[in-house]
Coordinates of C-alpha atoms and ligand atoms in Angstrom, one line a residue:
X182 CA -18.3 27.1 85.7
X183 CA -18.7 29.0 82.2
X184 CA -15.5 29.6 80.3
X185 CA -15.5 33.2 79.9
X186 CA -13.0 33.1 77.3
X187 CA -16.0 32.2 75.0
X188 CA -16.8 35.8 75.4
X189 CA -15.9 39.1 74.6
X190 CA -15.8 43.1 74.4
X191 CA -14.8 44.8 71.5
X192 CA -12.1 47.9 72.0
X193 CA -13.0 50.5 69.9
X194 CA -11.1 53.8 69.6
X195 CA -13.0 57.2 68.4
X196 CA -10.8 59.4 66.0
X197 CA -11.8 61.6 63.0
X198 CA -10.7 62.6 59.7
X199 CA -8.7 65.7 60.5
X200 CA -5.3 64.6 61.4
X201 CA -4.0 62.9 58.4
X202 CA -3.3 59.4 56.9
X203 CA -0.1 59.6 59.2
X204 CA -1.3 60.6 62.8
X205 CA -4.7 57.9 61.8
X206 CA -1.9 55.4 61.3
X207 CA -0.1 55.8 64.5
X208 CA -4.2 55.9 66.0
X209 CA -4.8 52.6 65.4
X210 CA -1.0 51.1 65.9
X211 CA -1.8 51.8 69.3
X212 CA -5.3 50.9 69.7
X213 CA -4.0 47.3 68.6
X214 CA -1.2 47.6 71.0
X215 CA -3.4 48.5 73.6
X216 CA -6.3 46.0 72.8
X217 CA -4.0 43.2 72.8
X218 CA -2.0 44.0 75.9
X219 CA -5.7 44.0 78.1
X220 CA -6.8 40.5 75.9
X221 CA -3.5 38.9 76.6
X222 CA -3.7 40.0 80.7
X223 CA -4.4 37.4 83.2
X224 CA -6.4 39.9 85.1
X225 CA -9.1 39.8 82.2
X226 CA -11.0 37.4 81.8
X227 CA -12.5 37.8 78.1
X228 CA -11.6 38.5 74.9
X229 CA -10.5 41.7 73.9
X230 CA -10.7 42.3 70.3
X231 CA -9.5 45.7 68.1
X232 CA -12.1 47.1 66.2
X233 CA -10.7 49.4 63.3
X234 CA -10.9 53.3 64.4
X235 CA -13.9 55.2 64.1
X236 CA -14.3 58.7 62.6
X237 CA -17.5 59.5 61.4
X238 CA -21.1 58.9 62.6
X239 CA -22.0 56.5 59.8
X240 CA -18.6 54.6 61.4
X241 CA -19.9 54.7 64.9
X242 CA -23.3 53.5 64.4
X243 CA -21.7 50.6 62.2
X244 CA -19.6 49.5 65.2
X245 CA -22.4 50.2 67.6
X246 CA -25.5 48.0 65.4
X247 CA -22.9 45.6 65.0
X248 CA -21.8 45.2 68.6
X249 CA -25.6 44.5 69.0
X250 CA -25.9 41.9 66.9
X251 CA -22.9 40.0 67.9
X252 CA -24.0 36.9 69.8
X253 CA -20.6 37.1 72.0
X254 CA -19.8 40.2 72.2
X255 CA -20.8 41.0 76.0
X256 CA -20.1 45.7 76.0
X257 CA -17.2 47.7 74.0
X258 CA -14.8 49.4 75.6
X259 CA -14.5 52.9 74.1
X260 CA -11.3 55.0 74.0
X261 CA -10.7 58.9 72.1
X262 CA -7.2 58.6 71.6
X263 CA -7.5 61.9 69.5
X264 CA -10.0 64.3 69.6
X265 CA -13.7 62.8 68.5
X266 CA -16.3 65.1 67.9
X267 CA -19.0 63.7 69.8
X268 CA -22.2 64.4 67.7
X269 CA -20.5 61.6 65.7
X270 CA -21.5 59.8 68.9
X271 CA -24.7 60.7 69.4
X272 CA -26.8 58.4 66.5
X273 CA -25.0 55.0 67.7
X274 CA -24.8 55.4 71.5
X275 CA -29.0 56.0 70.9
X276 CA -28.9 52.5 69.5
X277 CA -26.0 50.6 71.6
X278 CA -27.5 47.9 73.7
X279 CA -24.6 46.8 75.0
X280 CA -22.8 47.9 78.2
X281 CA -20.4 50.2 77.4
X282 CA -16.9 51.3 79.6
X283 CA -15.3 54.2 78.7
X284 CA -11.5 53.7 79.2
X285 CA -10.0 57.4 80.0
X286 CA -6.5 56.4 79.1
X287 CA -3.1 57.6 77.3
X288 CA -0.6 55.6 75.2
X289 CA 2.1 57.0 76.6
X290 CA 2.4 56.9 80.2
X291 CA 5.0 59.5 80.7
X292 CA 5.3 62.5 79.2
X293 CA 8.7 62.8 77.2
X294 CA 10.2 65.8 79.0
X295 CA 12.9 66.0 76.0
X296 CA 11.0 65.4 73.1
X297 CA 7.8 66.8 73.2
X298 CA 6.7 68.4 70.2
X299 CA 3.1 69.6 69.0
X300 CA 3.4 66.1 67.2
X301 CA 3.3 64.4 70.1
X302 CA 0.5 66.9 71.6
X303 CA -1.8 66.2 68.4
X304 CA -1.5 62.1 69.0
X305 CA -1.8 62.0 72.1
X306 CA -5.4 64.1 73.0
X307 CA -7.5 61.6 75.1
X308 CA -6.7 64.2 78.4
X309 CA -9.5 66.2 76.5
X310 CA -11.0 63.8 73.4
X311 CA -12.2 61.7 76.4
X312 CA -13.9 64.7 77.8
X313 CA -15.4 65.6 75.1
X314 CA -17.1 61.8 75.0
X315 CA -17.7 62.3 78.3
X316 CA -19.7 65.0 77.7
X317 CA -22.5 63.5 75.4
X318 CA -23.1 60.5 77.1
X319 CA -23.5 62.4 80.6
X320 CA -25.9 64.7 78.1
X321 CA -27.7 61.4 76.9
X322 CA -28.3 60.3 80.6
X323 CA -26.2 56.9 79.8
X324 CA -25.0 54.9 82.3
X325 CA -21.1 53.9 81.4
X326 CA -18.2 53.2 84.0
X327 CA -15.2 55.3 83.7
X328 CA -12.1 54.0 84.3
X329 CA -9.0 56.2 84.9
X330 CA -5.3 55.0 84.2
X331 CA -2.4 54.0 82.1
X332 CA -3.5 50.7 80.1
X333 CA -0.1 48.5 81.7
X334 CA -1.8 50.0 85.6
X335 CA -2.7 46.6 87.0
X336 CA -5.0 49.4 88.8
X337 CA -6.7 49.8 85.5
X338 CA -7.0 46.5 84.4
X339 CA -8.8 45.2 88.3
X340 CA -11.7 47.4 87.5
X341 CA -11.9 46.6 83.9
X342 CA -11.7 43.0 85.0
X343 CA -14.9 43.8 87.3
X344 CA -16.9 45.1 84.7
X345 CA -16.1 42.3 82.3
X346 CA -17.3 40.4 84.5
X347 CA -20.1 42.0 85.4
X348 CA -21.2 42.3 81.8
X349 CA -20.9 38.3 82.0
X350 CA -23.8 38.5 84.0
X351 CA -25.8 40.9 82.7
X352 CA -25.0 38.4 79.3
X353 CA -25.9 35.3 80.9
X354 CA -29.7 36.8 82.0
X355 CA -30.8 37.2 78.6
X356 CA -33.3 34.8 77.4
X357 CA -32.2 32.4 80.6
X358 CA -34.9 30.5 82.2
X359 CA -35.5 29.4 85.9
X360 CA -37.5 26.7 87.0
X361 CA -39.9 26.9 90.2
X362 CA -41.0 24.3 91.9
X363 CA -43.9 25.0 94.0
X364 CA -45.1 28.6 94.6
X365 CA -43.2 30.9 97.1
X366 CA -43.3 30.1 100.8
X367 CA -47.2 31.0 101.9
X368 CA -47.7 34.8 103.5
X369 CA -43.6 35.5 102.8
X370 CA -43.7 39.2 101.4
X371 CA -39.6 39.5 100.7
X372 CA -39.7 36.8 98.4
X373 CA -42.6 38.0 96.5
X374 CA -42.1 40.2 93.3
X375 CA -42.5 41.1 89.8
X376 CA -41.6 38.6 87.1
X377 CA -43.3 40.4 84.6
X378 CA -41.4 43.5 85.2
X379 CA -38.3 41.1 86.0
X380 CA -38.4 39.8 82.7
X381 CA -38.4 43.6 81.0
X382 CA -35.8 44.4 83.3
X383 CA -33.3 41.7 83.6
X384 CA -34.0 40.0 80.5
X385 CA -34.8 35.9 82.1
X386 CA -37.8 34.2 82.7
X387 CA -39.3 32.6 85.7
X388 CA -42.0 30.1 85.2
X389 CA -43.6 27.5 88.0
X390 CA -43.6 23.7 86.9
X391 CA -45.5 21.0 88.7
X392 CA -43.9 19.2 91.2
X393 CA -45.5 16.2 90.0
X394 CA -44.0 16.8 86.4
X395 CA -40.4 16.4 88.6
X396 CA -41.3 13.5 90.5
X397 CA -41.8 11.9 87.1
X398 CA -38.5 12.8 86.0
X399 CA -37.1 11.8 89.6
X400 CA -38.7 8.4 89.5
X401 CA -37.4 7.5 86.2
X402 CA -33.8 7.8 87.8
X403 CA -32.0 3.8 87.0
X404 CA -30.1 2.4 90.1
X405 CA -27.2 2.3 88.2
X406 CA -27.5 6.0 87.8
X407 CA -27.7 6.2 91.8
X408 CA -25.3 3.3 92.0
X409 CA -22.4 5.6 90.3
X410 CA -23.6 9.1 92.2
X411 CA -23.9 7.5 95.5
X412 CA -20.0 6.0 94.7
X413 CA -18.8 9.4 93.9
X414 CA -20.5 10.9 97.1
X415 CA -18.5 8.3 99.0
X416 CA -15.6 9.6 97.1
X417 CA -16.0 13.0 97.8
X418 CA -17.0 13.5 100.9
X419 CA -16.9 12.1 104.4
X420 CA -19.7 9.5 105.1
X421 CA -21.8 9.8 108.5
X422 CA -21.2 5.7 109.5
X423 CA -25.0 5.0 109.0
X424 CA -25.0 6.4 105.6
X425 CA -21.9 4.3 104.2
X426 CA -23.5 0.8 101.9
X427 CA -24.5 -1.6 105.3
X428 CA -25.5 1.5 107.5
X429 CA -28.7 1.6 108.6
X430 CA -30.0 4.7 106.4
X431 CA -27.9 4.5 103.4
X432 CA -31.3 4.0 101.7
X433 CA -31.5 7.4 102.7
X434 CA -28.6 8.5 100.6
X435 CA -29.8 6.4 97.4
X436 CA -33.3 8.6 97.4
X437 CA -31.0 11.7 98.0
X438 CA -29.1 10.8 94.8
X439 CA -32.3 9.9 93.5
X440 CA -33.5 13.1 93.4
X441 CA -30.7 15.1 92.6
X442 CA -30.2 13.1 89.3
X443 CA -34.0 13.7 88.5
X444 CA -33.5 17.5 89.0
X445 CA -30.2 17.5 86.8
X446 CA -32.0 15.8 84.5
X447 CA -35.3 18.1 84.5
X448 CA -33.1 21.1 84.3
X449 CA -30.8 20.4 81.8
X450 CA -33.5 18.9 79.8
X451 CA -35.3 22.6 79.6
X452 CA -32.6 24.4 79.8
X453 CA -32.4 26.1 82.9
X454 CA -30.0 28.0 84.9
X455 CA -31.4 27.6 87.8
X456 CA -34.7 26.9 90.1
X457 CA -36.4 27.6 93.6
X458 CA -38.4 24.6 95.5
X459 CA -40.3 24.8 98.6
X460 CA -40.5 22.9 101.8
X461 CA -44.2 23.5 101.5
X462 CA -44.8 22.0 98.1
X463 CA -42.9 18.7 97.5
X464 CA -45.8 16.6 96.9
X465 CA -44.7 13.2 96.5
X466 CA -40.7 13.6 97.0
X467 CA -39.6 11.5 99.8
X468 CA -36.9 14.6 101.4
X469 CA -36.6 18.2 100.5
X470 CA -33.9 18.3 98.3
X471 CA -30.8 19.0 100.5
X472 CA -27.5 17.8 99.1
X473 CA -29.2 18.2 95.7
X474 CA -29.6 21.4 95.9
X475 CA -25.9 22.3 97.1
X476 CA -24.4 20.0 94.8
X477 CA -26.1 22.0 91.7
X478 CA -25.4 25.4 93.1
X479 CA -21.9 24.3 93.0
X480 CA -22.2 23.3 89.5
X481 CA -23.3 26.8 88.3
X482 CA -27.1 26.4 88.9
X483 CA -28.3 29.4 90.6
X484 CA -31.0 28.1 93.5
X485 CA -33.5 29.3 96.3
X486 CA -35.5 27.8 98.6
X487 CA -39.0 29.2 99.8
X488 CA -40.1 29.8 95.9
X489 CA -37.5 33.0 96.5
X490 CA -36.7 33.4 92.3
X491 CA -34.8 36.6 93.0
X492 CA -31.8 35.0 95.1
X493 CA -31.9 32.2 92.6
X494 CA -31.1 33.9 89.6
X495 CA -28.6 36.2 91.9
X496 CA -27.0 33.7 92.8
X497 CA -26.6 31.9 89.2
X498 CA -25.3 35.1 88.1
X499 CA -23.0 35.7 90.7
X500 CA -21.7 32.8 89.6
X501 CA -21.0 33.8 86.2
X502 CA -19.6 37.1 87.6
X503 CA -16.7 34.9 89.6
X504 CA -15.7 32.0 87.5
X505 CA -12.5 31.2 87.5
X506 CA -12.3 33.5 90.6
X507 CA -10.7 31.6 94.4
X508 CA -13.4 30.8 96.4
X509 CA -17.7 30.8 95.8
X510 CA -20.8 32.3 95.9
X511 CA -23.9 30.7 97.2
X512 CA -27.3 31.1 98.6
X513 CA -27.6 32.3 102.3
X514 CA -29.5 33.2 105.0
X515 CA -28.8 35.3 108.0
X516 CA -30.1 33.2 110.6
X517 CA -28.6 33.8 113.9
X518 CA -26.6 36.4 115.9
X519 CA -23.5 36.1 118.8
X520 CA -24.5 39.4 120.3
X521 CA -21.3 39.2 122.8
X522 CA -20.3 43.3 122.8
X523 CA -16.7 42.2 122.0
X524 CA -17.3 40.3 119.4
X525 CA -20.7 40.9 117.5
X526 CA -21.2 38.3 114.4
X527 CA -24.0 37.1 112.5
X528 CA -24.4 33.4 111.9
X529 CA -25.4 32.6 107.9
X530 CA -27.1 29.2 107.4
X531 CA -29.8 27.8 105.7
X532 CA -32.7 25.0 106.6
X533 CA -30.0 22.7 104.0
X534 CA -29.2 24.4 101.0
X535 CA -26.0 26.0 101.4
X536 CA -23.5 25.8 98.4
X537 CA -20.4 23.2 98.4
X538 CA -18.1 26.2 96.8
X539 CA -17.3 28.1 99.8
X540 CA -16.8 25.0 101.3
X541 CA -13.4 25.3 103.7
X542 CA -12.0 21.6 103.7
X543 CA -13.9 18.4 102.7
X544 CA -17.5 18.3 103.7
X545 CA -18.7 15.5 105.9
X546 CA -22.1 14.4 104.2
X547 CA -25.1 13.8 107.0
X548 CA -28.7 13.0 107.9
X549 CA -30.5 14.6 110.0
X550 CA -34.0 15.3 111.2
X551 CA -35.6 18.9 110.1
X552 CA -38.7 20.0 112.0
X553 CA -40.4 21.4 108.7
X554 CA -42.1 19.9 105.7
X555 CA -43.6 17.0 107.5
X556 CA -40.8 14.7 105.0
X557 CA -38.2 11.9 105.5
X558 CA -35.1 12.9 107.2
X559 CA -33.1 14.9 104.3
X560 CA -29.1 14.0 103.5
X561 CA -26.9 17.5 103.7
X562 CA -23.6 18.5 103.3
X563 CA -22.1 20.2 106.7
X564 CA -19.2 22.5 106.5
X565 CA -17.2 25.5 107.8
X566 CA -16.1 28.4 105.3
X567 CA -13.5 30.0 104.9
X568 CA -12.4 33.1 106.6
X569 CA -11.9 36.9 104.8
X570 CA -13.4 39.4 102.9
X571 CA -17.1 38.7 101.5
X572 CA -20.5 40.2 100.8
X573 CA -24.2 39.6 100.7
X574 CA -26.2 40.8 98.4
X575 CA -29.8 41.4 98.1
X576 CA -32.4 42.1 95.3
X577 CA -35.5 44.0 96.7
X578 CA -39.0 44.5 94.7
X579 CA -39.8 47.9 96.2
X580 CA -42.7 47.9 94.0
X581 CA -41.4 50.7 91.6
X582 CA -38.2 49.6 90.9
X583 CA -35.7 46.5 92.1
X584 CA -33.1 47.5 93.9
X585 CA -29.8 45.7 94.2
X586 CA -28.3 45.6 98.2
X587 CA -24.5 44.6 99.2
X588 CA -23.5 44.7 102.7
X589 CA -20.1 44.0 102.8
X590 CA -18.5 41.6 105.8
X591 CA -15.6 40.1 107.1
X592 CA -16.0 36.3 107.3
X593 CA -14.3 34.7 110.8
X594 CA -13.8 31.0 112.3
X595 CA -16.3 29.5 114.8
X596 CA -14.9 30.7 118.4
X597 CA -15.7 26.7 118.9
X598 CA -16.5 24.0 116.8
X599 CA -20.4 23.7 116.5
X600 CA -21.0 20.0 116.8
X601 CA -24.6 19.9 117.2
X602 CA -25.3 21.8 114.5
X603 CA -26.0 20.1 111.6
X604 CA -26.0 22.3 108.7
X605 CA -23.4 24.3 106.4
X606 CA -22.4 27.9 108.1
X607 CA -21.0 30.8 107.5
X608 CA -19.9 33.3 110.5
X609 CA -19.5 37.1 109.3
X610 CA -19.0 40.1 111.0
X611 CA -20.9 43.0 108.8
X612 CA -19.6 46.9 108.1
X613 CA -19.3 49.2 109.4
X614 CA -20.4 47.6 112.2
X615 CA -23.3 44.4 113.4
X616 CA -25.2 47.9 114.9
X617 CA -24.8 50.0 111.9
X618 CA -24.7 46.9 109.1
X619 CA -27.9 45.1 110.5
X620 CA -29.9 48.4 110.4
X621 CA -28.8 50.0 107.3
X622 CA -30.1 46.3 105.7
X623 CA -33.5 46.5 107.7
X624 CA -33.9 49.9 106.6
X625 CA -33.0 49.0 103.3
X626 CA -35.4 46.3 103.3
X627 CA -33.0 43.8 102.4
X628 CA -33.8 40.3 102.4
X629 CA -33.2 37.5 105.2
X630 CA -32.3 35.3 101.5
X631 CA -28.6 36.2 100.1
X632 CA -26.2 35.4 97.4
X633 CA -23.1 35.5 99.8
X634 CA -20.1 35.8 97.7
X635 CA -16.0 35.1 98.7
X636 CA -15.0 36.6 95.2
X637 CA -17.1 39.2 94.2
X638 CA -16.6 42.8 95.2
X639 CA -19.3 45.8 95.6
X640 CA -17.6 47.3 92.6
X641 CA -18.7 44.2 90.6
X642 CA -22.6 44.5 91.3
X643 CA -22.8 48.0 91.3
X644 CA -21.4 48.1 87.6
X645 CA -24.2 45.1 87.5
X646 CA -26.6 47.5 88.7
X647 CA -25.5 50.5 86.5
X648 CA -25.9 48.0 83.4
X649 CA -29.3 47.1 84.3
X650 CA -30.1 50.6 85.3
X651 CA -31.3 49.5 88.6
X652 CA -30.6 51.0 92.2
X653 CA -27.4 50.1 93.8
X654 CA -27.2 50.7 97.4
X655 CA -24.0 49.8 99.4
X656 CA -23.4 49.4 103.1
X657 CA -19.8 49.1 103.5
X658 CA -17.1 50.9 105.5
X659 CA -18.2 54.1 105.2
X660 CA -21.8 53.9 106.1
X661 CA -23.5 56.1 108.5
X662 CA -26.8 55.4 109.3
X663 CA -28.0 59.4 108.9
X664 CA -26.3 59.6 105.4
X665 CA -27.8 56.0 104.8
X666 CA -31.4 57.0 105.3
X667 CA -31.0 60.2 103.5
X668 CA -29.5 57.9 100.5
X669 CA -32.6 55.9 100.8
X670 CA -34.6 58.9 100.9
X671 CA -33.1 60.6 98.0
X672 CA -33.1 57.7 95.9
X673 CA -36.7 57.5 96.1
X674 CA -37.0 60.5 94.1
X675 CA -33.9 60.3 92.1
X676 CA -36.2 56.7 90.8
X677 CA -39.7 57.7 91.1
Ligands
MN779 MN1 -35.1 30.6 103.7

């Protein structure tokens, strides 16, 4: 996935002219300590650059145009380790288009019971500078995430890591561009939505392209471009005995290559980060792209099916949001349930497309008959996942607004192994509770279509959310369906 070294945030600390050459000096001796200590951590994963202090507004709305026009800079981290009027703030916050976090933190970590002086006091103010920064952008109405804590608090640094990461995303939307092939799934409502208002909102583009236009692409594909990724599926994975070279459909498994290269090759061509087919639109491709799609999910393309462009781009962001992270994130549907009262779970599944990253062990690649689409037997990759902590989340047109919805699970092993069933699964137990989890989402109106994610944590897409100034709803441990519906209620004003 993306390096996300390649980006970063800029650390800037807010002072002002009143203290002296001396106590300015000290300022920004610790800002650089500070701002190399988090771009040296392992637990971030961008770049954290110094930025000189700022103490006037003609300073501030420097730093704040400039963080704007920097290509990699992904959001600034702000920090008053003095007092910093904040009308000085006011003229570039109005302008800052970047996600901002506003790091409520101290130099020192203790107080120095011997040696404290009113020196030390007029350093060391953030415990009320920060308040005072607070202030205006809670006056201003501007979304920011606060994080409390010493600068060394690996506390501290987890949810600036999320938040870096979240900003990743939020980055890698602008000006991206998803490909649909074929229109959404006919009389689906979920799936539906707003690309206009997308577009305004989460800064990518979604645009349909003939299926015919890829079939071109996919037909132009050489055999010694199948020969090599047909070799390196044999290599990879394990090889049902009638799709290894001699088996009776490995012709099967050259058109399956066939059309992944042709896709690869269509998106990278225009550039995309990701793309949506559907089983009802694949005029003139000989399966519905199974391993193809899973393959290039697991190579960072963000993907669909049903024409859903929602989960796609989700999913691709998602993506961004967790690279480097254990484990993966991939498109899912909740498909089944185990209703047994001792042990209530919820099988996740799709018709194919389910992505190789959460993958537990090496996937045996099949083929298999699907009863939809009226097309040749499709190849797929079959696998368990991983057990542990996970999520699903949602996005939801509600007409007005999009809102973002995470249910938080625990992922479990198969009670048995599940040999009939040829498709890639997932088996989760939701919070609070199936009862309580299941009907917060329907209530929600979350989607049947998911990003489910083994690295991400709620706290990463609600700072998403916050960035994009979209809802956030969570259903987690703490849900209770009456406080949930109020939520929902409330919300409706709090976004009308
Ligand atoms: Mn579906």
């Amino acid at each position: 996935m993306l390096d996300l070294k390649k980006l970063e945030v800029w650390f800037v600390t807010g002072s002002q002219d009143l203290y002296g050459e001396e106590t300015l000096k000290k300022v920004a001796e610790h800002s650089k300590v500070i701002a190399a200590s988090l771009n040296d951590s392992p637990q971030i994963p961008v770049r954290v650059v110094f930025k000189p202090t700022v103490k006037s507004p003609e300073e501030i709305f420097a730093v704040c145009q400039d963080a704007n026009a920097a290509k990699d800079c992904i959001g600034i981290i702000a920090w008053m380790h003095t007092f910093s009027p904040a009308k000085m703030w006011i003229g570039g916050l109005k302008i800052l288009q970047k996600p901002l976090l506003h790091f409520h933190t101290q130099f020192n970590r203790d107080i120095p019971w011997e040696n404290i002086d009113m020196d030390f006091m007029n350093l060391n103010q953030s415990a009320h500078g920060d308040r005072e920064f607070g202030f205006i952008m809670t006056r201003m109405r501007l979304n920011r995430k606060v994080v409390v804590g010493h600068w060394q608090d690996t506390e501290s640094l987890e949810k600036i890591n999320a938040w870096t990461r979240a900003a990743a995303g939020l980055n890698d939307w602008k000006g991206a561009r998803y490909a649909r092939f074929g229109d959404n799934m006919r009389y689906v409502a979920v799936t539906e939505g707003d690309k206009v208002e997308a577009e305004i909102k989460f800064g990518y583009a979604v645009n349909t392209y003939g299926v015919g236009d890829l079939v071109k692409v996919i037909n132009e594909t050489t055999d010694k471009q199948i020969d090599a990724l047909v070799q390196e599926y044999a290599d990879t994975y394990t090889l049902m005995p009638s799709l290894v070279k001699g088996g009776a459909q490995h012709q099967s498994l050259r058109e399956a290559a066939k059309i992944e290269i042709g896709i690869e090759t269509f998106l990278s061509a225009g550039n995309f980060k990701g793309f949506t087919d559907t089983f009802e639109d694949l005029h003139g491709m000989v399966q519905l792209p199974g391993i193809a799609a899973q393959r290039l999910m697991s190579k960072g393309y963000g993907f669909a099916g049903e024409g859903d462009w929602k989960t796609a781009a989700l999913v691709r962001a998602m993506k961004v949001m967790g690279s480097g992270l254990k484990g993966g994130n991939s498109f899912m549907e909740d498909y089944t349930y185990h209703f047994n009262p001792d042990n209530r779970m919820v099988l996740g599944a799709h018709m194919l497309e389910i992505c190789e990253s959460i993958a537990q062990g090496k996937p045996s690649c099949e083929i298999h008959p699907l009863g939809i689409g009226g097309k040749a037997d499709p190849v797929r990759l079959v696998f368990n996942t991983e057990p542990g902590l996970a999520l699903n989340a949602s996005i939801v047109d509600m007409g007005n607004r999009f809102r973002l919805l995470v249910n938080e699970v625990v992922a479990v092993n198969p009670l048995q192994s599940l040999p009939k069933l040829p498709v890639a699964r997932v088996l989760w137990k939701p919070y609070p509770n199936m009862h309580t989890g299941c009907a917060a989402w329907i209530l929600a109106g979350g989607a049947h279509h998911t990003c489910y994610s083994q690295n991400l944590t709620s706290e990463h897409l609600q700072d998403f959310a916050e960035m994009l100034g979209i809802e956030f709803v969570l259903i987690g441990k703490d849900t209770n369906l009456y406080q949930f519906k109020n939520e929902l209620r409330w919300n409706e004003i709090a976004f009308k």
